[in-house]
PDB file of C-alpha atoms in Angstrom:
ATOM      1  CA  MET A   1     157.577  91.368 110.720  1.00 44.00           C
ATOM      2  CA  GLN A   2     161.798  91.068 110.222  1.00 45.00           C
ATOM      3  CA  GLN A   3     164.187  93.149 111.363  1.00 43.00           C
ATOM      4  CA  PRO A   4     167.152  93.464 109.068  1.00 42.00           C
ATOM      5  CA  GLU A   5     170.576  93.814 110.575  1.00 43.00           C
ATOM      6  CA  ILE A   6     172.689  95.807 107.724  1.00 41.00           C
ATOM      7  CA  GLN A   7     173.871  98.311 109.594  1.00 42.00           C
ATOM      8  CA  GLN A   8     176.628  97.207 111.158  1.00 42.00           C
ATOM      9  CA  THR A   9     178.091  96.508 108.103  1.00 44.00           C
ATOM     10  CA  ARG A  10     177.336 100.260 106.689  1.00 49.00           C
ATOM     11  CA  PRO A  11     180.589 102.327 108.272  1.00 50.00           C
ATOM     12  CA  SER A  12     183.008  99.426 106.891  1.00 65.00           C
ATOM     13  CA  LEU A  13     182.483 100.906 103.661  1.00 81.00           C
ATOM     14  CA  VAL A  14     183.652 104.017 104.190  1.00 85.00           C
ATOM     15  CA  ARG A  15     186.928 102.738 103.670  1.00 87.00           C
ATOM     16  CA  PHE A  16     186.360 101.803  99.761  1.00 88.00           C
ATOM     17  CA  ALA A  17     185.470 105.049  98.748  1.00 86.00           C
ATOM     18  CA  VAL A  18     188.009 106.518 100.407  1.00 90.00           C
ATOM     19  CA  LEU A  19     190.185 104.396  98.755  1.00 90.00           C
ATOM     20  CA  SER A  20     188.742 104.998  95.209  1.00 90.00           C
ATOM     21  CA  ILE A  21     189.359 108.358  95.909  1.00 92.00           C
ATOM     22  CA  VAL A  22     193.175 107.480  96.584  1.00 92.00           C
ATOM     23  CA  GLY A  23     193.181 105.354  93.077  1.00 91.00           C
ATOM     24  CA  ALA A  24     191.170 108.218  91.284  1.00 89.00           C
ATOM     25  CA  ILE A  25     193.754 110.675  92.294  1.00 92.00           C
ATOM     26  CA  LEU A  26     196.822 108.911  91.068  1.00 92.00           C
ATOM     27  CA  THR A  27     195.200 107.542  87.784  1.00 89.00           C
ATOM     28  CA  ILE A  28     194.419 111.531  86.697  1.00 89.00           C
ATOM     29  CA  ALA A  29     197.768 112.211  87.472  1.00 89.00           C
ATOM     30  CA  LEU A  30     199.288 109.235  85.585  1.00 89.00           C
ATOM     31  CA  LYS A  31     196.699 109.935  82.556  1.00 84.00           C
ATOM     32  CA  ALA A  32     197.534 114.103  82.655  1.00 86.00           C
ATOM     33  CA  GLY A  33     200.778 112.805  82.254  1.00 87.00           C
ATOM     34  CA  ALA A  34     201.018 109.945  79.441  1.00 83.00           C
ATOM     35  CA  TYR A  35     198.623 113.380  77.677  1.00 82.00           C
ATOM     36  CA  ALA A  36     201.043 116.055  78.443  1.00 83.00           C
ATOM     37  CA  LEU A  37     203.562 113.482  76.717  1.00 81.00           C
ATOM     38  CA  THR A  38     201.871 112.128  73.848  1.00 79.00           C
ATOM     39  CA  GLY A  39     198.843 114.872  72.551  1.00 77.00           C
ATOM     40  CA  SER A  40     196.677 112.662  71.758  1.00 74.00           C
ATOM     41  CA  VAL A  41     193.391 113.450  72.072  1.00 70.00           C
ATOM     42  CA  GLY A  42     192.772 109.588  73.202  1.00 67.00           C
ATOM     43  CA  LEU A  43     194.689 109.645  76.316  1.00 73.00           C
ATOM     44  CA  LEU A  44     193.077 113.320  76.814  1.00 75.00           C
ATOM     45  CA  SER A  45     189.116 111.860  76.708  1.00 70.00           C
ATOM     46  CA  ASP A  46     190.903 109.115  79.191  1.00 71.00           C
ATOM     47  CA  ALA A  47     192.005 111.648  81.595  1.00 79.00           C
ATOM     48  CA  LEU A  48     188.770 113.903  81.618  1.00 75.00           C
ATOM     49  CA  GLU A  49     186.725 110.489  82.968  1.00 71.00           C
ATOM     50  CA  SER A  50     188.971 110.155  85.447  1.00 78.00           C
ATOM     51  CA  ILE A  51     187.905 113.330  86.933  1.00 81.00           C
ATOM     52  CA  VAL A  52     184.284 111.988  87.006  1.00 76.00           C
ATOM     53  CA  ASN A  53     186.222 108.819  88.829  1.00 79.00           C
ATOM     54  CA  LEU A  54     187.841 111.519  91.557  1.00 85.00           C
ATOM     55  CA  VAL A  55     183.675 113.678  91.934  1.00 81.00           C
ATOM     56  CA  ALA A  56     182.125 110.413  91.767  1.00 80.00           C
ATOM     57  CA  ALA A  57     184.035 108.813  94.455  1.00 85.00           C
ATOM     58  CA  ILE A  58     184.035 112.071  96.648  1.00 88.00           C
ATOM     59  CA  LEU A  59     179.586 111.820  96.487  1.00 83.00           C
ATOM     60  CA  ALA A  60     180.066 108.134  96.730  1.00 83.00           C
ATOM     61  CA  LEU A  61     182.262 108.891 100.270  1.00 85.00           C
ATOM     62  CA  ILE A  62     179.681 111.410 101.269  1.00 86.00           C
ATOM     63  CA  VAL A  63     176.933 109.042 100.606  1.00 81.00           C
ATOM     64  CA  LEU A  64     177.963 105.938 102.464  1.00 82.00           C
ATOM     65  CA  ILE A  65     178.068 107.559 105.205  1.00 84.00           C
ATOM     66  CA  ILE A  66     174.768 109.314 105.256  1.00 82.00           C
ATOM     67  CA  ALA A  67     173.619 105.637 104.571  1.00 78.00           C
ATOM     68  CA  ALA A  68     175.119 104.755 107.551  1.00 77.00           C
ATOM     69  CA  LYS A  69     173.142 106.319 109.752  1.00 79.00           C
ATOM     70  CA  PRO A  70     170.393 104.024 111.478  1.00 77.00           C
ATOM     71  CA  ALA A  71     166.398 104.661 111.208  1.00 75.00           C
ATOM     72  CA  ASP A  72     165.411 107.734 113.136  1.00 77.00           C
ATOM     73  CA  GLU A  73     161.768 109.486 113.868  1.00 78.00           C
ATOM     74  CA  LYS A  74     161.468 111.675 110.570  1.00 79.00           C
ATOM     75  CA  HIS A  75     163.626 108.366 108.963  1.00 76.00           C
ATOM     76  CA  PRO A  76     162.174 105.338 110.322  1.00 73.00           C
ATOM     77  CA  TYR A  77     162.786 102.720 107.445  1.00 71.00           C
ATOM     78  CA  GLY A  78     166.846 104.238 107.650  1.00 72.00           C
ATOM     79  CA  HIS A  79     168.486 105.677 104.814  1.00 74.00           C
ATOM     80  CA  GLU A  80     169.726 103.309 102.687  1.00 74.00           C
ATOM     81  CA  LYS A  81     167.479 105.111  99.508  1.00 74.00           C
ATOM     82  CA  VAL A  82     170.071 107.981  99.260  1.00 78.00           C
ATOM     83  CA  GLU A  83     172.455 105.506  97.534  1.00 76.00           C
ATOM     84  CA  TYR A  84     170.750 105.993  94.277  1.00 77.00           C
ATOM     85  CA  PHE A  85     171.303 109.603  94.180  1.00 77.00           C
ATOM     86  CA  SER A  86     174.740 108.871  94.319  1.00 73.00           C
ATOM     87  CA  SER A  87     174.974 106.248  91.553  1.00 75.00           C
ATOM     88  CA  GLY A  88     172.010 109.187  89.776  1.00 82.00           C
ATOM     89  CA  ALA A  89     174.660 111.216  90.286  1.00 79.00           C
ATOM     90  CA  GLU A  90     177.034 109.781  88.749  1.00 74.00           C
ATOM     91  CA  GLY A  91     175.563 108.201  85.868  1.00 79.00           C
ATOM     92  CA  MET A  92     174.703 112.566  84.809  1.00 83.00           C
ATOM     93  CA  LEU A  93     178.728 113.033  85.899  1.00 77.00           C
ATOM     94  CA  ILE A  94     179.526 110.213  83.476  1.00 76.00           C
ATOM     95  CA  LEU A  95     176.798 112.004  80.537  1.00 83.00           C
ATOM     96  CA  LEU A  96     178.648 114.853  80.744  1.00 80.00           C
ATOM     97  CA  ALA A  97     182.514 113.799  80.613  1.00 74.00           C
ATOM     98  CA  ALA A  98     181.476 112.208  77.294  1.00 78.00           C
ATOM     99  CA  LEU A  99     179.892 114.886  76.415  1.00 82.00           C
ATOM    100  CA  MET A 100     183.565 116.535  76.518  1.00 77.00           C
ATOM    101  CA  ILE A 101     185.279 114.221  74.837  1.00 75.00           C
ATOM    102  CA  ILE A 102     183.636 114.022  71.536  1.00 82.00           C
ATOM    103  CA  VAL A 103     183.387 117.933  71.247  1.00 81.00           C
ATOM    104  CA  THR A 104     186.877 117.453  71.772  1.00 76.00           C
ATOM    105  CA  ALA A 105     187.468 114.475  69.949  1.00 77.00           C
ATOM    106  CA  ILE A 106     185.601 116.175  67.228  1.00 84.00           C
ATOM    107  CA  ASP A 107     187.609 119.862  66.637  1.00 77.00           C
ATOM    108  CA  HIS A 108     190.904 117.507  66.840  1.00 74.00           C
ATOM    109  CA  LEU A 109     189.206 115.626  64.165  1.00 78.00           C
ATOM    110  CA  LEU A 110     189.240 118.875  62.148  1.00 81.00           C
ATOM    111  CA  ASN A 111     192.676 120.038  63.420  1.00 77.00           C
ATOM    112  CA  PRO A 112     194.739 117.139  64.029  1.00 74.00           C
ATOM    113  CA  THR A 113     197.479 117.709  65.479  1.00 69.00           C
ATOM    114  CA  PRO A 114     201.109 115.585  65.543  1.00 71.00           C
ATOM    115  CA  LEU A 115     201.558 112.378  68.997  1.00 65.00           C
ATOM    116  CA  GLU A 116     204.616 112.611  70.837  1.00 65.00           C
ATOM    117  CA  GLN A 117     207.202 110.331  72.327  1.00 65.00           C
ATOM    118  CA  PRO A 118     203.594 107.764  72.009  1.00 64.00           C
ATOM    119  CA  GLY A 119     206.001 105.092  73.854  1.00 71.00           C
ATOM    120  CA  LEU A 120     206.280 106.700  77.062  1.00 76.00           C
ATOM    121  CA  GLY A 121     202.455 108.399  76.917  1.00 75.00           C
ATOM    122  CA  MET A 122     201.519 105.006  76.262  1.00 78.00           C
ATOM    123  CA  GLY A 123     203.249 103.211  79.128  1.00 84.00           C
ATOM    124  CA  LEU A 124     201.993 105.631  82.026  1.00 85.00           C
ATOM    125  CA  ALA A 125     198.349 105.066  80.403  1.00 82.00           C
ATOM    126  CA  VAL A 126     198.870 101.364  80.581  1.00 87.00           C
ATOM    127  CA  LEU A 127     200.238 101.952  84.565  1.00 90.00           C
ATOM    128  CA  ALA A 128     197.387 103.867  85.034  1.00 88.00           C
ATOM    129  CA  SER A 129     194.227 100.904  83.202  1.00 87.00           C
ATOM    130  CA  ILE A 130     196.336  98.428  85.827  1.00 91.00           C
ATOM    131  CA  VAL A 131     195.961 100.195  88.620  1.00 91.00           C
ATOM    132  CA  ASN A 132     191.932 100.700  87.357  1.00 90.00           C
ATOM    133  CA  PHE A 133     191.262  97.202  86.807  1.00 92.00           C
ATOM    134  CA  VAL A 134     192.559  96.510  91.028  1.00 93.00           C
ATOM    135  CA  LEU A 135     190.969  98.828  92.465  1.00 92.00           C
ATOM    136  CA  ALA A 136     187.539  97.964  90.205  1.00 90.00           C
ATOM    137  CA  ARG A 137     188.165  94.336  91.173  1.00 91.00           C
ATOM    138  CA  ILE A 138     188.282  95.418  95.054  1.00 93.00           C
ATOM    139  CA  LEU A 139     185.142  97.539  94.703  1.00 91.00           C
ATOM    140  CA  LEU A 140     182.484  95.270  93.259  1.00 89.00           C
ATOM    141  CA  GLY A 141     183.577  92.436  94.941  1.00 89.00           C
ATOM    142  CA  ALA A 142     182.413  94.511  98.861  1.00 87.00           C
ATOM    143  CA  ALA A 143     179.514  95.578  96.785  1.00 85.00           C
ATOM    144  CA  ARG A 144     178.458  92.170  96.198  1.00 83.00           C
ATOM    145  CA  ARG A 145     179.499  91.312  99.648  1.00 83.00           C
ATOM    146  CA  HIS A 146     177.774  94.274 100.890  1.00 81.00           C
ATOM    147  CA  ASP A 147     175.122  94.531  98.836  1.00 77.00           C
ATOM    148  CA  SER A 148     176.271  97.943  98.045  1.00 81.00           C
ATOM    149  CA  ILE A 149     174.742 100.087  94.365  1.00 77.00           C
ATOM    150  CA  THR A 150     177.326 103.328  95.424  1.00 80.00           C
ATOM    151  CA  LEU A 151     180.065 101.017  95.517  1.00 85.00           C
ATOM    152  CA  GLU A 152     179.075  98.689  92.722  1.00 81.00           C
ATOM    153  CA  ALA A 153     177.979 101.803  90.220  1.00 78.00           C
ATOM    154  CA  ASP A 154     181.877 103.760  91.395  1.00 82.00           C
ATOM    155  CA  ALA A 155     183.312  99.609  90.414  1.00 84.00           C
ATOM    156  CA  GLN A 156     181.611  99.389  87.173  1.00 76.00           C
ATOM    157  CA  HIS A 157     182.580 102.721  86.779  1.00 76.00           C
ATOM    158  CA  ILE A 158     186.490 101.877  86.372  1.00 84.00           C
ATOM    159  CA  LEU A 159     186.133  99.292  85.323  1.00 80.00           C
ATOM    160  CA  SER A 160     184.517 100.563  81.620  1.00 74.00           C
ATOM    161  CA  ASP A 161     187.814 103.240  82.692  1.00 76.00           C
ATOM    162  CA  VAL A 162     189.721 100.092  81.961  1.00 82.00           C
ATOM    163  CA  TRP A 163     188.003  99.175  78.854  1.00 75.00           C
ATOM    164  CA  THR A 164     188.552 102.765  77.593  1.00 73.00           C
ATOM    165  CA  THR A 165     192.384 103.281  78.453  1.00 77.00           C
ATOM    166  CA  GLY A 166     192.182  99.662  75.808  1.00 77.00           C
ATOM    167  CA  GLY A 167     190.592 101.086  72.997  1.00 74.00           C
ATOM    168  CA  VAL A 168     192.494 104.231  73.095  1.00 74.00           C
ATOM    169  CA  LEU A 169     195.816 102.591  73.579  1.00 78.00           C
ATOM    170  CA  VAL A 170     194.849 100.253  70.800  1.00 79.00           C
ATOM    171  CA  GLY A 171     193.729 103.470  68.803  1.00 77.00           C
ATOM    172  CA  VAL A 172     197.889 105.421  69.220  1.00 75.00           C
ATOM    173  CA  GLY A 173     199.024 102.124  68.329  1.00 81.00           C
ATOM    174  CA  ILE A 174     197.199 102.401  64.618  1.00 82.00           C
ATOM    175  CA  VAL A 175     198.635 106.256  64.901  1.00 77.00           C
ATOM    176  CA  MET A 176     201.675 105.402  65.635  1.00 77.00           C
ATOM    177  CA  LEU A 177     202.221 102.874  62.651  1.00 81.00           C
ATOM    178  CA  THR A 178     200.314 104.434  60.428  1.00 82.00           C
ATOM    179  CA  GLY A 179     201.001 107.856  60.610  1.00 79.00           C
ATOM    180  CA  TRP A 180     196.318 108.026  60.220  1.00 83.00           C
ATOM    181  CA  LEU A 181     195.872 111.340  62.991  1.00 77.00           C
ATOM    182  CA  TRP A 182     192.311 111.016  63.080  1.00 82.00           C
ATOM    183  CA  VAL A 183     191.964 107.356  64.348  1.00 82.00           C
ATOM    184  CA  ASP A 184     193.298 108.951  68.102  1.00 74.00           C
ATOM    185  CA  ALA A 185     189.897 111.520  67.051  1.00 78.00           C
ATOM    186  CA  VAL A 186     187.326 107.887  65.584  1.00 84.00           C
ATOM    187  CA  VAL A 187     188.625 106.492  69.033  1.00 80.00           C
ATOM    188  CA  ALA A 188     187.800 109.819  71.397  1.00 76.00           C
ATOM    189  CA  ILE A 189     185.079 109.841  69.945  1.00 83.00           C
ATOM    190  CA  GLY A 190     183.471 105.399  70.606  1.00 82.00           C
ATOM    191  CA  VAL A 191     185.152 105.666  74.056  1.00 77.00           C
ATOM    192  CA  GLY A 192     182.602 108.928  74.504  1.00 79.00           C
ATOM    193  CA  LEU A 193     179.757 107.271  73.415  1.00 84.00           C
ATOM    194  CA  HIS A 194     180.597 103.932  75.127  1.00 78.00           C
ATOM    195  CA  ILE A 195     180.788 107.012  78.347  1.00 77.00           C
ATOM    196  CA  ILE A 196     177.161 107.378  77.723  1.00 85.00           C
ATOM    197  CA  ARG A 197     176.126 104.174  77.652  1.00 81.00           C
ATOM    198  CA  THR A 198     177.378 103.407  81.279  1.00 76.00           C
ATOM    199  CA  GLY A 199     175.953 106.336  81.947  1.00 80.00           C
ATOM    200  CA  TRP A 200     172.674 106.369  80.939  1.00 85.00           C
ATOM    201  CA  GLY A 201     172.397 102.389  82.912  1.00 80.00           C
ATOM    202  CA  LEU A 202     173.399 104.036  86.017  1.00 77.00           C
ATOM    203  CA  VAL A 203     170.845 107.050  85.803  1.00 84.00           C
ATOM    204  CA  LYS A 204     168.136 104.447  84.885  1.00 81.00           C
ATOM    205  CA  ARG A 205     168.773 101.988  87.828  1.00 75.00           C
ATOM    206  CA  SER A 206     168.419 105.047  90.313  1.00 78.00           C
ATOM    207  CA  ILE A 207     165.155 106.045  88.698  1.00 80.00           C
ATOM    208  CA  ASN A 208     163.623 102.556  89.126  1.00 75.00           C
ATOM    209  CA  GLY A 209     165.186 102.879  92.434  1.00 72.00           C
ATOM    210  CA  LEU A 210     163.638 105.819  93.705  1.00 72.00           C
ATOM    211  CA  MET A 211     160.261 104.388  91.580  1.00 74.00           C
ATOM    212  CA  ASP A 212     160.082 101.806  94.149  1.00 72.00           C
ATOM    213  CA  ALA A 213     160.573  99.296  90.817  1.00 75.00           C
ATOM    214  CA  ALA A 214     160.230  95.779  92.394  1.00 81.00           C
ATOM    215  CA  LEU A 215     162.445  93.081  93.350  1.00 86.00           C
ATOM    216  CA  ALA A 216     164.529  91.398  90.718  1.00 84.00           C
ATOM    217  CA  ASP A 217     162.624  88.519  88.883  1.00 87.00           C
ATOM    218  CA  ASP A 218     164.590  85.900  90.434  1.00 89.00           C
ATOM    219  CA  GLU A 219     164.216  87.067  94.962  1.00 91.00           C
ATOM    220  CA  ILE A 220     160.235  87.109  93.539  1.00 91.00           C
ATOM    221  CA  ALA A 221     160.394  83.759  92.346  1.00 91.00           C
ATOM    222  CA  GLN A 222     162.385  83.109  95.810  1.00 92.00           C
ATOM    223  CA  ILE A 223     159.794  84.609  97.875  1.00 93.00           C
ATOM    224  CA  THR A 224     156.344  83.323  95.629  1.00 90.00           C
ATOM    225  CA  SER A 225     158.286  79.765  95.763  1.00 90.00           C
ATOM    226  CA  VAL A 226     158.240  79.609 100.236  1.00 91.00           C
ATOM    227  CA  LEU A 227     154.687  81.555  99.963  1.00 91.00           C
ATOM    228  CA  ASP A 228     152.658  78.536  97.171  1.00 89.00           C
ATOM    229  CA  THR A 229     154.199  75.388  99.892  1.00 88.00           C
ATOM    230  CA  TYR A 230     151.476  77.167 101.960  1.00 89.00           C
ATOM    231  CA  CYS A 231     149.665  77.156  99.338  1.00 81.00           C
ATOM    232  CA  GLU A 232     149.371  73.393  99.070  1.00 75.00           C
ATOM    233  CA  GLN A 233     147.729  73.417 102.666  1.00 79.00           C
ATOM    234  CA  GLY A 234     144.736  75.820 101.871  1.00 81.00           C
ATOM    235  CA  VAL A 235     146.822  79.295 103.170  1.00 88.00           C
ATOM    236  CA  LEU A 236     146.235  81.160 100.509  1.00 89.00           C
ATOM    237  CA  TYR A 237     148.027  84.528  99.888  1.00 89.00           C
ATOM    238  CA  HIS A 238     147.248  87.771  97.627  1.00 86.00           C
ATOM    239  CA  ALA A 239     148.766  91.426  96.693  1.00 85.00           C
ATOM    240  CA  LEU A 240     152.283  90.886  97.403  1.00 89.00           C
ATOM    241  CA  ARG A 241     153.897  93.759  96.727  1.00 89.00           C
ATOM    242  CA  THR A 242     157.983  94.540  97.341  1.00 89.00           C
ATOM    243  CA  ARG A 243     160.739  96.916  96.782  1.00 85.00           C
ATOM    244  CA  ARG A 244     164.250  97.889  97.200  1.00 80.00           C
ATOM    245  CA  SER A 245     165.758 101.010  98.845  1.00 72.00           C
ATOM    246  CA  GLY A 246     169.938 100.267  98.473  1.00 68.00           C
ATOM    247  CA  ALA A 247     170.765  96.979 100.404  1.00 70.00           C
ATOM    248  CA  GLN A 248     167.587  97.079 102.359  1.00 77.00           C
ATOM    249  CA  ARG A 249     164.459  94.892 100.915  1.00 86.00           C
ATOM    250  CA  PHE A 250     160.708  94.802 101.981  1.00 89.00           C
ATOM    251  CA  MET A 251     157.597  93.373 101.251  1.00 91.00           C
ATOM    252  CA  SER A 252     153.914  93.018 101.880  1.00 90.00           C
ATOM    253  CA  VAL A 253     151.740  90.383 101.294  1.00 91.00           C
ATOM    254  CA  HIS A 254     147.984  89.536 102.794  1.00 91.00           C
ATOM    255  CA  ILE A 255     147.957  86.085 104.535  1.00 91.00           C
ATOM    256  CA  LEU A 256     144.345  84.176 103.898  1.00 91.00           C
ATOM    257  CA  VAL A 257     143.769  81.849 107.001  1.00 90.00           C
ATOM    258  CA  PRO A 258     139.827  79.386 107.747  1.00 89.00           C
ATOM    259  CA  GLY A 259     138.153  82.261 110.126  1.00 87.00           C
ATOM    260  CA  SER A 260     137.951  79.273 113.208  1.00 88.00           C
ATOM    261  CA  TRP A 261     141.872  79.803 113.770  1.00 90.00           C
ATOM    262  CA  THR A 262     142.583  81.480 116.843  1.00 91.00           C
ATOM    263  CA  VAL A 263     144.747  84.709 117.373  1.00 90.00           C
ATOM    264  CA  GLN A 264     147.590  82.797 118.407  1.00 92.00           C
ATOM    265  CA  LYS A 265     148.500  80.295 115.501  1.00 92.00           C
ATOM    266  CA  GLY A 266     147.341  83.063 112.528  1.00 90.00           C
ATOM    267  CA  HIS A 267     150.502  84.460 114.193  1.00 92.00           C
ATOM    268  CA  ASP A 268     152.831  81.794 114.091  1.00 93.00           C
ATOM    269  CA  LEU A 269     151.896  80.727 111.111  1.00 93.00           C
ATOM    270  CA  LEU A 270     152.800  84.387 109.955  1.00 93.00           C
ATOM    271  CA  GLU A 271     156.200  84.497 111.948  1.00 93.00           C
ATOM    272  CA  GLN A 272     157.685  80.737 110.267  1.00 93.00           C
ATOM    273  CA  ILE A 273     155.973  82.183 107.301  1.00 93.00           C
ATOM    274  CA  GLU A 274     158.325  85.909 107.562  1.00 93.00           C
ATOM    275  CA  GLN A 275     161.433  83.618 108.946  1.00 93.00           C
ATOM    276  CA  ARG A 276     161.339  81.459 105.966  1.00 93.00           C
ATOM    277  CA  ILE A 277     161.356  84.284 103.694  1.00 94.00           C
ATOM    278  CA  ALA A 278     164.203  85.810 105.334  1.00 92.00           C
ATOM    279  CA  ASN A 279     166.659  82.801 105.188  1.00 92.00           C
ATOM    280  CA  VAL A 280     165.898  83.257 100.871  1.00 91.00           C
ATOM    281  CA  VAL A 281     166.163  86.836 100.499  1.00 90.00           C
ATOM    282  CA  SER A 282     168.366  88.769 102.341  1.00 83.00           C
ATOM    283  CA  PRO A 283     167.826  91.538 104.265  1.00 82.00           C
ATOM    284  CA  ILE A 284     164.339  92.382 104.119  1.00 88.00           C
ATOM    285  CA  GLN A 285     161.750  93.415 106.360  1.00 87.00           C
ATOM    286  CA  ILE A 286     158.756  92.062 105.778  1.00 91.00           C
ATOM    287  CA  ASP A 287     154.781  93.184 106.425  1.00 90.00           C
ATOM    288  CA  SER A 288     151.840  90.903 106.118  1.00 90.00           C
ATOM    289  CA  HIS A 289     148.549  91.312 107.304  1.00 90.00           C
ATOM    290  CA  LEU A 290     146.111  88.665 108.508  1.00 90.00           C
ATOM    291  CA  GLU A 291     142.514  87.576 107.008  1.00 89.00           C
ATOM    292  CA  PRO A 292     139.665  85.413 106.872  1.00 90.00           C
ATOM    293  CA  LEU A 293     139.804  82.600 104.299  1.00 84.00           C
ATOM    294  CA  GLU A 294     135.652  82.729 104.460  1.00 81.00           C
ATOM    295  CA  ASP A 295     135.473  86.610 104.236  1.00 77.00           C
ATOM    296  CA  PRO A 296     134.660  88.251 100.679  1.00 77.00           C
ATOM    297  CA  ALA A 297     135.674  91.273 101.803  1.00 72.00           C
ATOM    298  CA  SER A 298     139.734  89.903 102.408  1.00 73.00           C
ATOM    299  CA  TRP A 299     139.401  89.678  98.105  1.00 69.00           C
ATOM    300  CA  ASP A 300     138.383  93.765  97.301  1.00 68.00           C
ATOM    301  CA  ASP A 301     142.035  94.902  97.857  1.00 60.00           C
ATOM    302  CA  GLY A 302     143.661  92.992  95.672  1.00 49.00           C
ATOM    303  CA  GLU A 303     140.973  92.758  92.892  1.00 46.00           C
ATOM    304  CA  SER A 304     141.858  96.193  92.022  1.00 46.00           C
ATOM    305  CA  MET A 305     145.898  95.923  91.597  1.00 46.00           C
ATOM    306  CA  PRO A 306     147.945  94.089  88.357  1.00 44.00           C
ATOM    307  CA  ALA A 307     147.387  90.271  88.405  1.00 41.00           C
ATOM    308  CA  GLU A 308     151.225  89.777  88.844  1.00 41.00           C
ATOM    309  CA  LEU A 309     150.330  91.203  91.978  1.00 42.00           C
ATOM    310  CA  ARG A 310     148.032  88.350  93.389  1.00 47.00           C
ATOM    311  CA  ARG A 311     149.405  85.334  94.027  1.00 56.00           C
ATOM    312  CA  CYS A 312     147.906  81.636  95.068  1.00 61.00           C
ATOM    313  CA  ALA A 313     144.385  83.350  93.814  1.00 50.00           C
ATOM    314  CA  ARG A 314     140.821  82.323  95.536  1.00 48.00           C
ATOM    315  CA  PRO A 315     139.923  79.322  93.941  1.00 45.00           C
TER     316      PRO A 315
END
């Protein structure tokens, strides 16, 4: 069985969560100042989303500290799965922020108020957007390097905030040029709807992770490409199952070989297969089971499984 070496990378991720917290506090101050200067409901909606960013960043910090803990007796598979709770909670917070934005925007749509000092307010909003863009790129790079769904969710949320700010600035600009106060509220409603989409995407992905959904299609294809090379040699397999827990991947498979093989030969084959799979999909923990090819009972546990979970089927 392949033992992954991912625990060493986990503690280093905490500093990225701290960076996210600092960035969220700075952007809240800038966007709150922009709203105070202009009275724009669009900028208010943007500031509210940044508050959600701060809460999400604090939650990400807590989760990454927990995820860094090594496996123990009560958690033999490690603590990485806690990352799905973080991304799911962040998705729920985003949905809540979207609801607040839409309610506030509808009130301003019915009772529009003129903007004040829009130029200076827009300048602060642009500065906040630049801070968010730089922060999102840093977090997204770290998420990809360390395969962290927590950092990825945080980065995607912050990056969506950048585009949100851009939309709000367009709305404020239109109001400045035309005097149509209702445009500001309409843009804010559009921002709220966009945020709902982002939040639901995070919630859905987290649910899939907690429900032990299979690995991505490209990763499964890499695994089966390795196994299929042995099928050509008369070594069959079935009952392939995969799942993911945070950055860690898990798979189990039944390998069928001629019953005349020695235990040592079968063991050496499994070691070879597991190492080859670990070379193309990592980190991964593999549970392989050796069975005699000629025994009909070897196929019993696979017959009740969906066809896509049985590969290299019995001829």
